[in-house]
Structure formats: C-alpha cells, structure tokens
Short mmCIF file of C-alpha atoms in Angstrom, two decimals:
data_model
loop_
_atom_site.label_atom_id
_atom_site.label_comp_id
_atom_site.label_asym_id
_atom_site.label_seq_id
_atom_site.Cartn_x
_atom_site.Cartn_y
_atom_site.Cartn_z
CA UNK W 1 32.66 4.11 -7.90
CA UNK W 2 32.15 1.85 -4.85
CA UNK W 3 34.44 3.60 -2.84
CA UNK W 4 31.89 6.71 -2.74
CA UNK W 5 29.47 4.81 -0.75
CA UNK W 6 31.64 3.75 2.27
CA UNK W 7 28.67 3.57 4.48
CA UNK W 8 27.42 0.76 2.31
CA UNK W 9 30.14 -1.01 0.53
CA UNK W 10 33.08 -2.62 2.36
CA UNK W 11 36.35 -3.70 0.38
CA UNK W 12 38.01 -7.16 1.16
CA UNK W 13 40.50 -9.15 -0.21
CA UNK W 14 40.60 -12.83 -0.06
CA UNK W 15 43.69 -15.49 -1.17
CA UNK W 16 43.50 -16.77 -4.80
CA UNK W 17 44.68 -21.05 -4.75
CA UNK W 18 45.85 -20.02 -8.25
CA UNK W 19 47.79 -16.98 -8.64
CA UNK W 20 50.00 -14.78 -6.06
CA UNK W 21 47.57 -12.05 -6.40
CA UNK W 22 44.89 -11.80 -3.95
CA UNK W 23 41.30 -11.42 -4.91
CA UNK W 24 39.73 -7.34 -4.42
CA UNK W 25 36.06 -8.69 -3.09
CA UNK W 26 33.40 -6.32 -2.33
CA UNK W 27 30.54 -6.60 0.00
CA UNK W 28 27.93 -4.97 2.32
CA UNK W 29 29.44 -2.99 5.75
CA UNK W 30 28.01 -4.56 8.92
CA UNK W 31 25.64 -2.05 9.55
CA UNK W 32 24.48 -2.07 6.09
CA UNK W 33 24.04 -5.74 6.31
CA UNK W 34 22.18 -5.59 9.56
CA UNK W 35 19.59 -3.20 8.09
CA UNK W 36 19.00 -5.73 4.73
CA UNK W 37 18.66 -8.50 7.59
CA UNK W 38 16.56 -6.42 9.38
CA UNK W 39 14.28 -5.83 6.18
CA UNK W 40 14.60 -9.43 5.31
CA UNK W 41 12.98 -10.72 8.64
CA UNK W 42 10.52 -7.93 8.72
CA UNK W 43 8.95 -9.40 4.95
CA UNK W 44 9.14 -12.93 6.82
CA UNK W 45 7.22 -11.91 9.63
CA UNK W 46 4.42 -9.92 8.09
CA UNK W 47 4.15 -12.76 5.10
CA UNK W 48 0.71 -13.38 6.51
CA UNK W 49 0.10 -9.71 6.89
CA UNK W 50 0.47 -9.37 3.78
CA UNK W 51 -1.56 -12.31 2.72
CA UNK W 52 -4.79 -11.18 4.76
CA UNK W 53 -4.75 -7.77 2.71
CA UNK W 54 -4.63 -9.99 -0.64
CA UNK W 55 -7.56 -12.01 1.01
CA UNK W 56 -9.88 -9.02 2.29
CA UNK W 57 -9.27 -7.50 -1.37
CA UNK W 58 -11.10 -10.70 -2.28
CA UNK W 59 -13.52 -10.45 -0.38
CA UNK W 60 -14.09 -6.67 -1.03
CA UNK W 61 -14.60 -8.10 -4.90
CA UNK W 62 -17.74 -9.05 -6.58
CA UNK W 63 -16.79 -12.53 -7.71
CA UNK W 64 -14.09 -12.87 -4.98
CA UNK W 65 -11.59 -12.84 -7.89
CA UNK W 66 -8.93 -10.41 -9.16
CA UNK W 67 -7.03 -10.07 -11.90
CA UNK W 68 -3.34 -10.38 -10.69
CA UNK W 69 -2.01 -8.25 -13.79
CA UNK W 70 -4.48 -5.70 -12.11
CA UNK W 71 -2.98 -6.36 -8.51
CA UNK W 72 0.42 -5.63 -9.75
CA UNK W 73 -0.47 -2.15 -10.18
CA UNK W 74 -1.50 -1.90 -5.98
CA UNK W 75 1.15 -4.36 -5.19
CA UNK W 76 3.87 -1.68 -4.36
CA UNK W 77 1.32 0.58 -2.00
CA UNK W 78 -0.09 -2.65 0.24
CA UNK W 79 3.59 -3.56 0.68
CA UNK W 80 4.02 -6.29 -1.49
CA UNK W 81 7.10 -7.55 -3.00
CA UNK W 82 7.67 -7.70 -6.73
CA UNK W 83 7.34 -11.43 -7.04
CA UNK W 84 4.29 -11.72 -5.34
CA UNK W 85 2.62 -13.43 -7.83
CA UNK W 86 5.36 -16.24 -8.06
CA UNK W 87 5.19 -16.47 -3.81
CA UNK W 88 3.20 -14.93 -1.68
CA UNK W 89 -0.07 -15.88 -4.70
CA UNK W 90 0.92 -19.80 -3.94
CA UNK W 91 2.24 -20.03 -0.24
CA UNK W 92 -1.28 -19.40 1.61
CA UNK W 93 -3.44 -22.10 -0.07
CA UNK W 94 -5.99 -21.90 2.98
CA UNK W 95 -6.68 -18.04 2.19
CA UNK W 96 -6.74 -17.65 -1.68
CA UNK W 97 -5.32 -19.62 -5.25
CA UNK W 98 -4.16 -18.78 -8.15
CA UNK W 99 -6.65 -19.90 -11.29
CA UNK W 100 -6.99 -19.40 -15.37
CA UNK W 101 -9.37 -17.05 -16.63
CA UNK W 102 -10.50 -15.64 -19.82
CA UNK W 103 -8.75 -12.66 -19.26
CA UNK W 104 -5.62 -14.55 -17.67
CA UNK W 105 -4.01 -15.85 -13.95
CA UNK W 106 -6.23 -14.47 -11.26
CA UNK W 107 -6.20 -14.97 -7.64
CA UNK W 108 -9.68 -16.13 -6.18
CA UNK W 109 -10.48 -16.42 -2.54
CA UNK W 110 -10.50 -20.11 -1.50
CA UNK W 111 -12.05 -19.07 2.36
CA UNK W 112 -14.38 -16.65 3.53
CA UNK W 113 -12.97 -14.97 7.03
CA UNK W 114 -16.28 -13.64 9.05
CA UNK W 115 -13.35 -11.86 11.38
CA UNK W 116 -11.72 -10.29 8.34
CA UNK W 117 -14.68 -8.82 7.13
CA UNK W 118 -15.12 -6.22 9.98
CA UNK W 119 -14.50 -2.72 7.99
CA UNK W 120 -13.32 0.42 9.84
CA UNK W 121 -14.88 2.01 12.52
CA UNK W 122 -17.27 4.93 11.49
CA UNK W 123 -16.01 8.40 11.50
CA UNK W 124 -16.29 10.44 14.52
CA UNK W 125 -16.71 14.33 14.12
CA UNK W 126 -14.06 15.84 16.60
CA UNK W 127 -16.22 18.44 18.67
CA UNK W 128 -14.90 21.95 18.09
CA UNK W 129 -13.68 23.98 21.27
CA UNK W 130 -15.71 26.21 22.72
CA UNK W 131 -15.41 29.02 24.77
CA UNK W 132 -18.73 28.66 26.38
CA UNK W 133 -19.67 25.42 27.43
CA UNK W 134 -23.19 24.67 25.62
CA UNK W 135 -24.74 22.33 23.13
CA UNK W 136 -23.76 23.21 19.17
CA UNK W 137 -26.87 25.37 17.68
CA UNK W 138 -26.35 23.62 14.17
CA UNK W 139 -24.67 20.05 13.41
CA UNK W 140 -20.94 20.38 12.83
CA UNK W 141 -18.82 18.78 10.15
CA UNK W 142 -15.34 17.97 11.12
CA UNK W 143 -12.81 19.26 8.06
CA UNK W 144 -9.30 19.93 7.47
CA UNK W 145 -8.08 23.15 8.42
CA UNK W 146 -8.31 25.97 5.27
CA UNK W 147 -11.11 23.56 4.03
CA UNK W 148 -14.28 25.71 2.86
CA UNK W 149 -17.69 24.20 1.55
CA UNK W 150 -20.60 25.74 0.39
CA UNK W 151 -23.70 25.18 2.64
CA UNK W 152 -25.07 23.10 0.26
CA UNK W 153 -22.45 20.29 0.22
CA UNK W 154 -21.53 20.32 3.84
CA UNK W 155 -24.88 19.70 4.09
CA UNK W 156 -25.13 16.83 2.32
CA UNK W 157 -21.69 15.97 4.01
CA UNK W 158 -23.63 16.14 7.38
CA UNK W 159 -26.96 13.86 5.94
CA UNK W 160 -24.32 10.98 4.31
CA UNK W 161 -22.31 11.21 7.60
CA UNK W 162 -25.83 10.43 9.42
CA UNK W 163 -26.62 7.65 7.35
CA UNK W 164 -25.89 3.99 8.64
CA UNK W 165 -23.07 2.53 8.09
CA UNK W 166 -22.90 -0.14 4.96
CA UNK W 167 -20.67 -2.81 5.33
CA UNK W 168 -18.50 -2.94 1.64
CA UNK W 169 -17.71 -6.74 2.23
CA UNK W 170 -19.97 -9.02 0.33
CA UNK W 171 -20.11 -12.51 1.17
CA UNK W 172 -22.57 -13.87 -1.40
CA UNK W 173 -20.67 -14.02 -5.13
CA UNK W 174 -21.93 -12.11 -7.38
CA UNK W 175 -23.93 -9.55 -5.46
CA UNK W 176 -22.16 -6.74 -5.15
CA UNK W 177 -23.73 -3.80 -3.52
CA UNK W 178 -26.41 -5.30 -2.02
CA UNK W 179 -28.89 -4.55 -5.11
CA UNK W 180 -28.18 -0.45 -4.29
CA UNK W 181 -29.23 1.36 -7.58
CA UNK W 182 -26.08 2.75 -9.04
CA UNK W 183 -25.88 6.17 -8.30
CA UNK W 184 -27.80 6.25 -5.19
CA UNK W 185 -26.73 7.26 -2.15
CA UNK W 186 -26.57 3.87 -0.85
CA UNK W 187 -24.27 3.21 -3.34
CA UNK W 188 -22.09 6.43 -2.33
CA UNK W 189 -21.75 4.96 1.17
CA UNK W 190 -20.70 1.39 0.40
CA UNK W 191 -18.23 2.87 -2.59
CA UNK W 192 -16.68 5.55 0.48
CA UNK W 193 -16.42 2.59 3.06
CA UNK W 194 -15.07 0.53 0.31
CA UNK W 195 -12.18 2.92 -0.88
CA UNK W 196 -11.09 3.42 2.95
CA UNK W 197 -10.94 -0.34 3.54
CA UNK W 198 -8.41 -0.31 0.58
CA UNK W 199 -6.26 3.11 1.75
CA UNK W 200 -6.51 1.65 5.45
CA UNK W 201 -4.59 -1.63 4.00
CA UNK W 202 -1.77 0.76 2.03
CA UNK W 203 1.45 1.23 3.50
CA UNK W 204 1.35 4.85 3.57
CA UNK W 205 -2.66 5.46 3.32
CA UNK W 206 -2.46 6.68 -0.30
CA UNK W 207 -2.46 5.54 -3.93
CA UNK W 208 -3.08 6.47 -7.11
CA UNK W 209 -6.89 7.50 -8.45
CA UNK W 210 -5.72 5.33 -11.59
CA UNK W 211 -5.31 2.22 -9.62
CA UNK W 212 -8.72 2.24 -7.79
CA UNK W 213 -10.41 3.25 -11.64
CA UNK W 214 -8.65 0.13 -12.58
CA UNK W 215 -10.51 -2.28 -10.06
CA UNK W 216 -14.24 -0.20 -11.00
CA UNK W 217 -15.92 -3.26 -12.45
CA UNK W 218 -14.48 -5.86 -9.45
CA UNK W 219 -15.51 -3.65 -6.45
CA UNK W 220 -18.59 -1.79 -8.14
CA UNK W 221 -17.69 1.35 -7.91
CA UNK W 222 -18.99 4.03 -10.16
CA UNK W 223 -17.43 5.49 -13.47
CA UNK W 224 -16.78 8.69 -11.60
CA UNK W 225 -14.18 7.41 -9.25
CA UNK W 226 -12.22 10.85 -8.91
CA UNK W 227 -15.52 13.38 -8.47
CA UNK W 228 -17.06 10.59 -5.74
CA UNK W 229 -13.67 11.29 -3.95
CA UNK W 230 -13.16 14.77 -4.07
CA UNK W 231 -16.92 14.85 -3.14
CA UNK W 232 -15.54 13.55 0.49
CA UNK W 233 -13.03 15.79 1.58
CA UNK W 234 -14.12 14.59 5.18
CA UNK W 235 -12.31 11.36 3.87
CA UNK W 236 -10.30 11.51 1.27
CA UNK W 237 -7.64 14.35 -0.51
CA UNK W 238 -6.96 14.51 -3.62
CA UNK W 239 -3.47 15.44 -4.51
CA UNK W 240 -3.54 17.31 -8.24
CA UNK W 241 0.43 17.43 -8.18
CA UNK W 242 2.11 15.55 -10.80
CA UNK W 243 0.39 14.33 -14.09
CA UNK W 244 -1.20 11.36 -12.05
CA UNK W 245 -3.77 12.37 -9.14
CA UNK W 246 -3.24 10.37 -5.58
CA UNK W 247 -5.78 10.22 -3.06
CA UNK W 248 -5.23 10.15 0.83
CA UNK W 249 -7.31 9.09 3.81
CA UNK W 250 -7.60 11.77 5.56
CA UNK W 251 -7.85 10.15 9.37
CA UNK W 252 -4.83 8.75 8.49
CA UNK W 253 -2.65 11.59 8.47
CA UNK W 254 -2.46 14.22 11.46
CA UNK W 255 -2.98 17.84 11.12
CA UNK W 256 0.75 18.39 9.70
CA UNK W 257 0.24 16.18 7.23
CA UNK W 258 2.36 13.50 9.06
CA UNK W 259 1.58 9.41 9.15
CA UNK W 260 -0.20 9.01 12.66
CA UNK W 261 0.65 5.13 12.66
CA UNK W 262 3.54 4.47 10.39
CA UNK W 263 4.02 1.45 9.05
CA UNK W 264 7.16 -1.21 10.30
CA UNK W 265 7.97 -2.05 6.74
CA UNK W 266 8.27 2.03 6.02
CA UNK W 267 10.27 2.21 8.79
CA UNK W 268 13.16 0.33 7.41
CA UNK W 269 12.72 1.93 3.88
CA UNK W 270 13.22 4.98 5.64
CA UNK W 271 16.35 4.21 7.27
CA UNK W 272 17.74 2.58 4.40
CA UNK W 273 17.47 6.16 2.75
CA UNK W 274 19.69 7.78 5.31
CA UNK W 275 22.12 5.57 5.13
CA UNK W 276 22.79 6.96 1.69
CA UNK W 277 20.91 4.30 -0.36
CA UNK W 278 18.85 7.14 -2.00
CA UNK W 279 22.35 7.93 -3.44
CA UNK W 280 22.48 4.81 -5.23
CA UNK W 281 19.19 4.62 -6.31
CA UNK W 282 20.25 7.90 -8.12
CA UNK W 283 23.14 6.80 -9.31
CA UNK W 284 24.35 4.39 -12.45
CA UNK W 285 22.13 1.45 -13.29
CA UNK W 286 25.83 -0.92 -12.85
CA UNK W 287 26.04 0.07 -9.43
CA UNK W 288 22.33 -0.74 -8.43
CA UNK W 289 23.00 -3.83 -9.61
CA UNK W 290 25.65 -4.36 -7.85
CA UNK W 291 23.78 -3.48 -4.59
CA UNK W 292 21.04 -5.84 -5.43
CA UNK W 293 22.85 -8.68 -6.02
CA UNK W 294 24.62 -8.30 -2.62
CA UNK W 295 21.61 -7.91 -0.99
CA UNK W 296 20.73 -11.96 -2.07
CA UNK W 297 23.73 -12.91 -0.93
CA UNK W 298 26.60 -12.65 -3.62
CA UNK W 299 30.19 -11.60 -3.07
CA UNK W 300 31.79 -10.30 -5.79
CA UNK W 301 35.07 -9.94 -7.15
CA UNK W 302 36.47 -6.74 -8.85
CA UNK W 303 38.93 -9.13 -10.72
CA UNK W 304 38.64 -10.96 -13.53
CA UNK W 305 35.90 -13.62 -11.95
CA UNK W 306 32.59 -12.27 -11.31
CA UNK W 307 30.75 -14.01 -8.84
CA UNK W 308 31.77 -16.39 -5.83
CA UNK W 309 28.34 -17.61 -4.73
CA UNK W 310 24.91 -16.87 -5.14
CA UNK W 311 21.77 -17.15 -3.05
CA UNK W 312 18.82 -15.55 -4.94
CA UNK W 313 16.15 -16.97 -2.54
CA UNK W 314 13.44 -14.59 -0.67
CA UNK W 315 11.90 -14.52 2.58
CA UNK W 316 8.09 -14.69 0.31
#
C-alpha cells in the first residue's frame, strides 16, 4: 500500500544488532517532509494569531466568556488546531483563561485590548461605470452580479447602508447591544457588523449558519440568524448546497468567486493536496494513520517491531 504514494512515503532499511536481516523502515520523502516542516513552523508563528481571534471572540461576547465545547465547533474555520483547548486555551495567560462553569470549561477574557476592538472598515459601494460622466440620479446599491431585489428591499438595503456604523465590541460585561431593542434596526446593524468581524477572522471567510446559531445567546444575535443573513446579500451569501447552509462574506471573495487575500495557513493545506495527500485522506483509515504518526516524528518498521521513536509534541 505505501508504495502507491511514492511522492510521500520513502522506503529505508536500517541494520538490526540482533538478527542478519535488516530492518524495512518507512518514512516521509524530503519534499514531503519539508512541506510538514513548513506547516509546522507556520502554526508556531501565527500561535498568537491565532490567540488574538480567540481573544476578540471574547470580547465580541456578552460576558466575555465562551463555552469551549461551543468553540470547538468554529475551531476548524478560524484555523485552529484540534487540541486547542489543551494548548493554545492555556499558553496566552495575558489574553484569556480557561475557568469552570455551570455549563462546563469556558475560556473568559482575562484583558481587554482597546487596539483589538477596531471592527472592519464600513462598506464602500463601488460606483458603477458610466458612459456619460454625471452625478447618479438615484442612490446605487453595490450587488453581486445576477443579483435582483425588489425596490422595496434595496431600499431598505440603501437606508441600513446609510446608517452609522455600530461598533459590535462591547467593553462593559453584561451589556450587550448597547440597550438596542431586539429587533430594531439598531440591533440589525450591530448583529451584521458582528457576523463580519467573525467571517473576517475565518480562514476562508465562510462557515456554517449552524455554528453562528450556536453562539445566539453569547453575541446577542437574534433567533432568526439565517433570514437576518440572507436579508444582506450586500454582505453575506448563503450557500443552500448540502443539507447544512454556509454563509460567505461577500467582500471577501472577488467577482469569480475566488479568495482575494488567501490565507498562509491555506496555502500549505493546499499544497499538501497536490502532492497527493488528498489520496490518502481517501484512502484506508491504517494508512492515515500511518501518515499521522510520521508527521510527529515516528519511524516505523514494516517488521515485526512497530515503532523506533516517538515525538508526539506540537508547535501549540
């Protein structure tokens, strides 16, 4: 089985101190090895990167407090690694801590960063072009191409788009939304800002509807997550494909539907995958395995013992 994935797997033998019969090893090829290095420093260096998305998350949150059983479910789109929790939760004690509640472990924001808590730039309507050079007759409303409203909602698209901007950060505990009435239009604008703060932190500037329902009660959003996004097609899409809906940012994505600023960590994923690592990932659970536990730094034999060494420490 290993020797379909030359690109990946390299076979070596090695002398045995207590038979005749050298040992068949198998391990990563150099180039394979220099990409898992690659990735390796990459999760070192953006550690705090990382860590200031957990903290702004905080500070997007009522009681500057979430769940971490509910940030396992947004773990994988910010970029964070599965053990999180275990490393990343306890190696930036300045920033945030992990603390019992009622409801179980929970990371809670230990500092308040004035510098973090600068959300994205307002939207700017791209001016169409013209063929004659003079001022617009009626306000336009800058959409996706093959995007058609009714005149009633692009104007309201146009009003909310007028209104000022409402900062989602909160620093006071406790009062979230500024004492907006639920279901005002107040409350629309600090929900929108709020859900691009958290797509502007993903890795690929999408998630999953069910994982921003999950957090409605922490950021005070309202029980109508999905229609409040589909409502803002100059923001958001809403991907019905699949049995679970994903929503986009919109300015994050170019006209071809292409990442405009990809991120460094995506980057590597992506060369991993044509390298032929999709392949494996496709393959038998044995072999996946296998790849993993090279990754941390075993060599194995394909005799009768297993495992040489092992180094199952993390860059996190």
């Amino acid at each position: 089985m290993i020797h379909r994935y030359p690109t990946i797997f390299q076979i070596f033998t090695i002398p045995s101190s207590s038979t005749h019969q050298d040992h068949l090893c198998v391990r990563l090829t150099p180039k394979a090895q220099a990409l898992a290095s690659q990735e390796s420093a990459l999760k070192s260096t953006i550690s705090t990167t990382l860590a200031i998305k957990l903290q702004k998350l905080l500070m997007l949150s009522s009681h500057h407090r979430l769940l971490l059983s509910k940030l396992v479910h947004l773990g994988p789109d910010l970029g964070l690694p599965p053990n999180f929790r275990s490393r990343l939760c306890n190696n930036h004690p300045d920033r945030f801590k992990t603390v019992d509640t009622s409801y179980g472990r929970a990371l809670e924001l230990v500092s308040w960063d004035p510098k973090l808590a600068i959300p994205l730039p307002p939207l700017i309507p791209k001016t169409p072009n013209l063929i004659v050079d003079r001022p617009l007759k009626f306000k336009h409303l800058s959409l996706r191409k093959g995007l058609n409203l009714k005149r009633k909602h692009r104007d309201f698209l146009i009003k909310f788009g007028e209104m000022p901007e409402i900062s989602p950060y909160n620093e006071v505990v406790g009062e979230l939304g500024l004492g907006f009435r639920p279901g005002s239009i107040e409350a629309e604008k600090r929900s929108c800002g709020l859900v691009r703060e958290i797509l502007g932190m993903t890795v690929e500037k999408r998630t999953l509807v069910d994982h921003l329902t999950h957090f409605r009660k922490e950021f005070g959003l309202s029980n109508k997550v999905r229609g409040m996004l589909v409502r803002h097609p100059e923001m958001f899409y809403v991907s019905v494909k699949g049995q679970r809906d994903s929503v986009f940012l919109v300015e994050g994505y170019d006209e071809e539907g292409g990442l405009l600023e990809k991120d460094e960590l995506l980057g590597i994923k992506e060369k991993l995958m044509e390298l032929g690592w999709v392949l494996v990932l496709m393959g038998s659970f044995g072999l996946l395995n296998l790849l993993l536990l090279i990754m941390v730094g075993v060599e194995l034999k394909l005799g009768d013992h297993s495992i040489l060494s092992l180094d199952v420490s993390t860059s996190y």
